[in-house]
């Protein structure tokens, strides 16, 4: 859930780099790369610098970078939508907000606001989907924050439990909507009822991996020191 939960914050300097570092330490190199890709496209100034470089060799890529910045970056997307509305292009203004909402509906807590917005607009299926995605990421993120970054047995168990409960909650909500409106996790069924348990186990393992690596490194250093003294 880490890359999904932190997607909204990918545009924020330092937060994005911290997220990427945690992903890399956990062995999720693809997630770390994706986080930095999002940062370079959605962070003000950084996005414009990237686009300027891309324009020298790939104009279409430069345009896509600026489109992502205008449509998906927090605050910027709202200003873009407002600008379209001011020009009388309500359809485009709505499109921008829909893209922003779909991109960030699984952000912890924020997704509930997006869900409420869908509900007010009468789009109850998307409201449930946003609630499902946000519930999963909020619970897993809350469990991670509760550990304070520690890698004790209790912390690992807390993260595993939070991710597991979040997985069951997300899939349970997904069961209340049609398949076309479900999140990528899908619904809960006899065939996949153990999936949240596996996700929790993986989350716990990812948290303990850096600590295990440090423990192994310390053990090797101590062994080497003992051997040197013996020699």
C-alpha positions as semicolon CSV with decimal commas, in nm:
position;residue;x (nm);y (nm);z (nm)
1;X;0,000;0,000;0,000
2;X;0,296;0,240;0,043
3;X;0,320;0,369;-0,313
4;X;-0,061;0,398;-0,335
5;X;-0,095;0,568;0,001
6;X;0,182;0,819;-0,066
7;X;0,092;0,896;-0,426
8;X;-0,068;1,227;-0,327
9;X;0,257;1,335;-0,158
10;X;0,484;1,246;-0,450
11;X;0,483;1,613;-0,556
12;X;0,616;1,731;-0,219
13;X;0,996;1,776;-0,189
14;X;1,166;1,571;0,085
15;X;0,850;1,368;0,149
16;X;0,881;1,217;-0,197
17;X;1,251;1,144;-0,149
18;X;1,186;0,990;0,193
19;X;0,917;0,767;0,045
20;X;1,146;0,662;-0,237
21;X;1,425;0,581;0,008
22;X;1,195;0,362;0,219
23;X;1,078;0,179;-0,091
24;X;1,435;0,121;-0,206
25;X;1,543;-0,006;0,137
26;X;1,245;-0,241;0,132
27;X;1,357;-0,381;-0,203
28;X;1,082;-0,211;-0,405
29;X;1,307;-0,050;-0,666
30;X;1,023;-0,015;-0,916
31;X;0,814;0,171;-0,658
32;X;1,108;0,397;-0,572
33;X;1,160;0,479;-0,939
34;X;0,787;0,547;-0,988
35;X;0,779;0,782;-0,689
36;X;1,064;0,989;-0,832
37;X;0,901;0,990;-1,175
38;X;0,585;1,133;-1,020
39;X;0,789;1,391;-0,829
40;X;0,968;1,512;-1,141
41;X;0,635;1,554;-1,321
42;X;0,419;1,703;-1,045
43;X;0,645;1,922;-0,834
44;X;0,640;2,293;-0,933
45;X;0,963;2,416;-1,095
46;X;1,100;2,060;-1,113
47;X;0,823;1,970;-1,358
48;X;0,896;2,275;-1,572
49;X;1,268;2,197;-1,573
50;X;1,198;1,838;-1,681
51;X;0,961;1,957;-1,952
52;X;1,218;2,208;-2,082
53;X;1,480;1,934;-2,118
54;X;1,231;1,694;-2,281
55;X;1,132;1,966;-2,530
56;X;1,485;1,955;-2,673
57;X;1,441;1,598;-2,794
58;X;1,077;1,489;-2,748
59;X;0,805;1,755;-2,770
60;X;0,524;1,506;-2,703
61;X;0,692;1,392;-2,379
62;X;0,730;1,755;-2,271
63;X;0,359;1,816;-2,333
64;X;0,265;1,503;-2,138
65;X;0,476;1,616;-1,841
66;X;0,302;1,954;-1,834
67;X;-0,039;1,791;-1,871
68;X;0,031;1,567;-1,572
69;X;0,146;1,870;-1,373
70;X;-0,165;2,069;-1,460
71;X;-0,412;1,784;-1,407
72;X;-0,268;1,579;-1,119
73;X;-0,058;1,808;-0,897
74;X;-0,234;1,919;-0,574
75;X;-0,362;2,279;-0,584
76;X;-0,235;2,324;-0,942
77;X;-0,510;2,098;-1,078
78;X;-0,773;2,301;-0,893
79;X;-0,634;2,622;-1,042
80;X;-0,634;2,462;-1,387
81;X;-0,995;2,356;-1,343
82;X;-1,092;2,704;-1,222
83;X;-0,924;2,861;-1,525
84;X;-1,123;2,640;-1,763
85;X;-1,443;2,722;-1,575
86;X;-1,369;3,095;-1,594
87;X;-1,336;3,063;-1,972
88;X;-1,673;2,889;-1,985
89;X;-1,532;2,544;-2,064
90;X;-1,715;2,355;-1,789
91;X;-1,660;2,017;-1,956
92;X;-1,282;2,060;-1,945
93;X;-1,297;2,191;-1,589
94;X;-1,489;1,879;-1,487
95;X;-1,244;1,653;-1,671
96;X;-0,949;1,800;-1,481
97;X;-1,119;1,743;-1,146
98;X;-1,216;1,388;-1,240
99;X;-0,856;1,303;-1,334
100;X;-0,726;1,456;-1,010
101;X;-0,986;1,265;-0,808
102;X;-0,912;0,930;-0,974
103;X;-0,538;0,983;-0,924
104;X;-0,566;1,070;-0,554
105;X;-0,874;0,888;-0,428
106;X;-0,656;0,635;-0,246
107;X;-0,458;0,902;-0,059
108;X;-0,496;0,859;0,319
109;X;-0,787;1,068;0,452
110;X;-0,799;1,285;0,138
111;X;-0,977;1,000;-0,038
112;X;-1,271;1,036;0,200
113;X;-1,313;1,396;0,089
114;X;-1,308;1,284;-0,274
115;X;-1,559;1,012;-0,187
116;X;-1,786;1,271;-0,030
117;X;-1,756;1,484;-0,342
118;X;-1,863;1,193;-0,558
119;X;-2,153;1,131;-0,322
120;X;-2,273;1,492;-0,339
121;X;-2,257;1,469;-0,719
122;X;-2,475;1,157;-0,704
123;X;-2,202;0,923;-0,828
124;X;-2,241;0,665;-0,551
125;X;-2,042;0,387;-0,719
126;X;-1,730;0,604;-0,748
127;X;-1,793;0,732;-0,396
128;X;-1,773;0,375;-0,266
129;X;-1,465;0,301;-0,477
130;X;-1,284;0,606;-0,336
131;X;-1,389;0,508;0,016
132;X;-1,260;0,155;-0,041
133;X;-0,922;0,272;-0,172
134;X;-0,884;0,534;0,100
135;X;-0,979;0,295;0,379
136;X;-0,714;0,046;0,273
137;X;-0,438;0,306;0,248
138;X;-0,542;0,498;0,561
139;X;-0,538;0,192;0,787
140;X;-0,206;0,063;0,654
141;X;-0,047;0,409;0,672
142;X;-0,180;0,469;1,025
143;X;-0,029;0,140;1,135
144;X;0,305;0,241;0,985
145;X;0,300;0,583;1,153
146;X;0,207;0,425;1,485
147;X;0,532;0,228;1,482
148;X;0,738;0,546;1,453
149;X;0,964;0,377;1,198
150;X;1,081;0,120;1,453
151;X;1,146;-0,237;1,344
152;X;1,065;-0,426;1,664
153;X;0,853;-0,739;1,658
154;X;0,557;-0,533;1,785
155;X;0,603;-0,276;1,507
156;X;0,621;-0,543;1,238
157;X;0,305;-0,705;1,376
158;X;0,128;-0,367;1,388
159;X;0,207;-0,289;1,025
160;X;0,108;-0,640;0,917
161;X;-0,222;-0,613;1,106
162;X;-0,302;-0,265;0,972
163;X;-0,234;-0,371;0,615
164;X;-0,440;-0,688;0,657
165;X;-0,740;-0,508;0,806
166;X;-0,712;-0,240;0,538
167;X;-0,710;-0,508;0,269
168;X;-1,023;-0,675;0,403
169;X;-1,200;-0,340;0,443
170;X;-1,114;-0,232;0,088
171;X;-1,231;-0,558;-0,066
172;X;-1,544;-0,560;0,149
173;X;-1,646;-0,218;0,018
174;X;-1,558;-0,329;-0,335
175;X;-1,815;-0,606;-0,302
176;X;-2,086;-0,341;-0,276
177;X;-2,022;-0,201;-0,627
178;X;-2,004;-0,341;-0,978
179;X;-1,674;-0,481;-1,104
180;X;-1,614;-0,181;-1,330
181;X;-1,605;0,049;-1,026
182;X;-1,384;-0,162;-0,801
183;X;-1,027;-0,077;-0,709
184;X;-0,740;-0,290;-0,836
185;X;-0,766;-0,506;-0,522
186;X;-1,100;-0,641;-0,642
187;X;-1,369;-0,792;-0,424
188;X;-1,346;-1,051;-0,150
189;X;-1,434;-1,407;-0,252
190;X;-1,365;-1,767;-0,158
191;X;-1,079;-1,773;-0,407
192;X;-0,890;-1,472;-0,268
193;X;-0,996;-1,442;0,096
194;X;-0,635;-1,496;0,206
195;X;-0,498;-1,213;-0,013
196;X;-0,512;-0,947;0,265
197;X;-0,326;-1,185;0,498
198;X;-0,051;-1,226;0,239
199;X;-0,033;-0,847;0,188
200;X;0,002;-0,802;0,563
201;X;0,281;-1,058;0,577
202;X;0,464;-0,885;0,292
203;X;0,424;-0,543;0,459
204;X;0,566;-0,680;0,782
205;X;0,853;-0,843;0,597
206;X;0,931;-0,517;0,414
207;X;0,948;-0,329;0,744
208;X;1,178;-0,587;0,903
209;X;1,405;-0,622;0,598
210;X;1,620;-0,310;0,664
211;X;1,661;-0,410;1,030
212;X;1,754;-0,766;0,932
213;X;2,009;-0,627;0,690
214;X;2,163;-0,410;0,963
215;X;2,167;-0,707;1,203
216;X;2,340;-0,927;0,946
217;X;2,593;-0,653;0,869
218;X;2,673;-0,605;1,240
219;X;2,712;-0,980;1,285
220;X;2,951;-1,002;0,991
221;X;3,157;-0,708;1,120
222;X;3,179;-0,861;1,467
223;X;3,282;-1,197;1,321
224;X;3,548;-1,033;1,106
225;X;3,677;-0,834;1,406
226;X;3,700;-1,153;1,614
227;X;3,889;-1,330;1,336
228;X;4,132;-1,038;1,306
229;X;4,195;-1,042;1,680
230;X;4,249;-1,417;1,668
231;X;4,504;-1,374;1,392
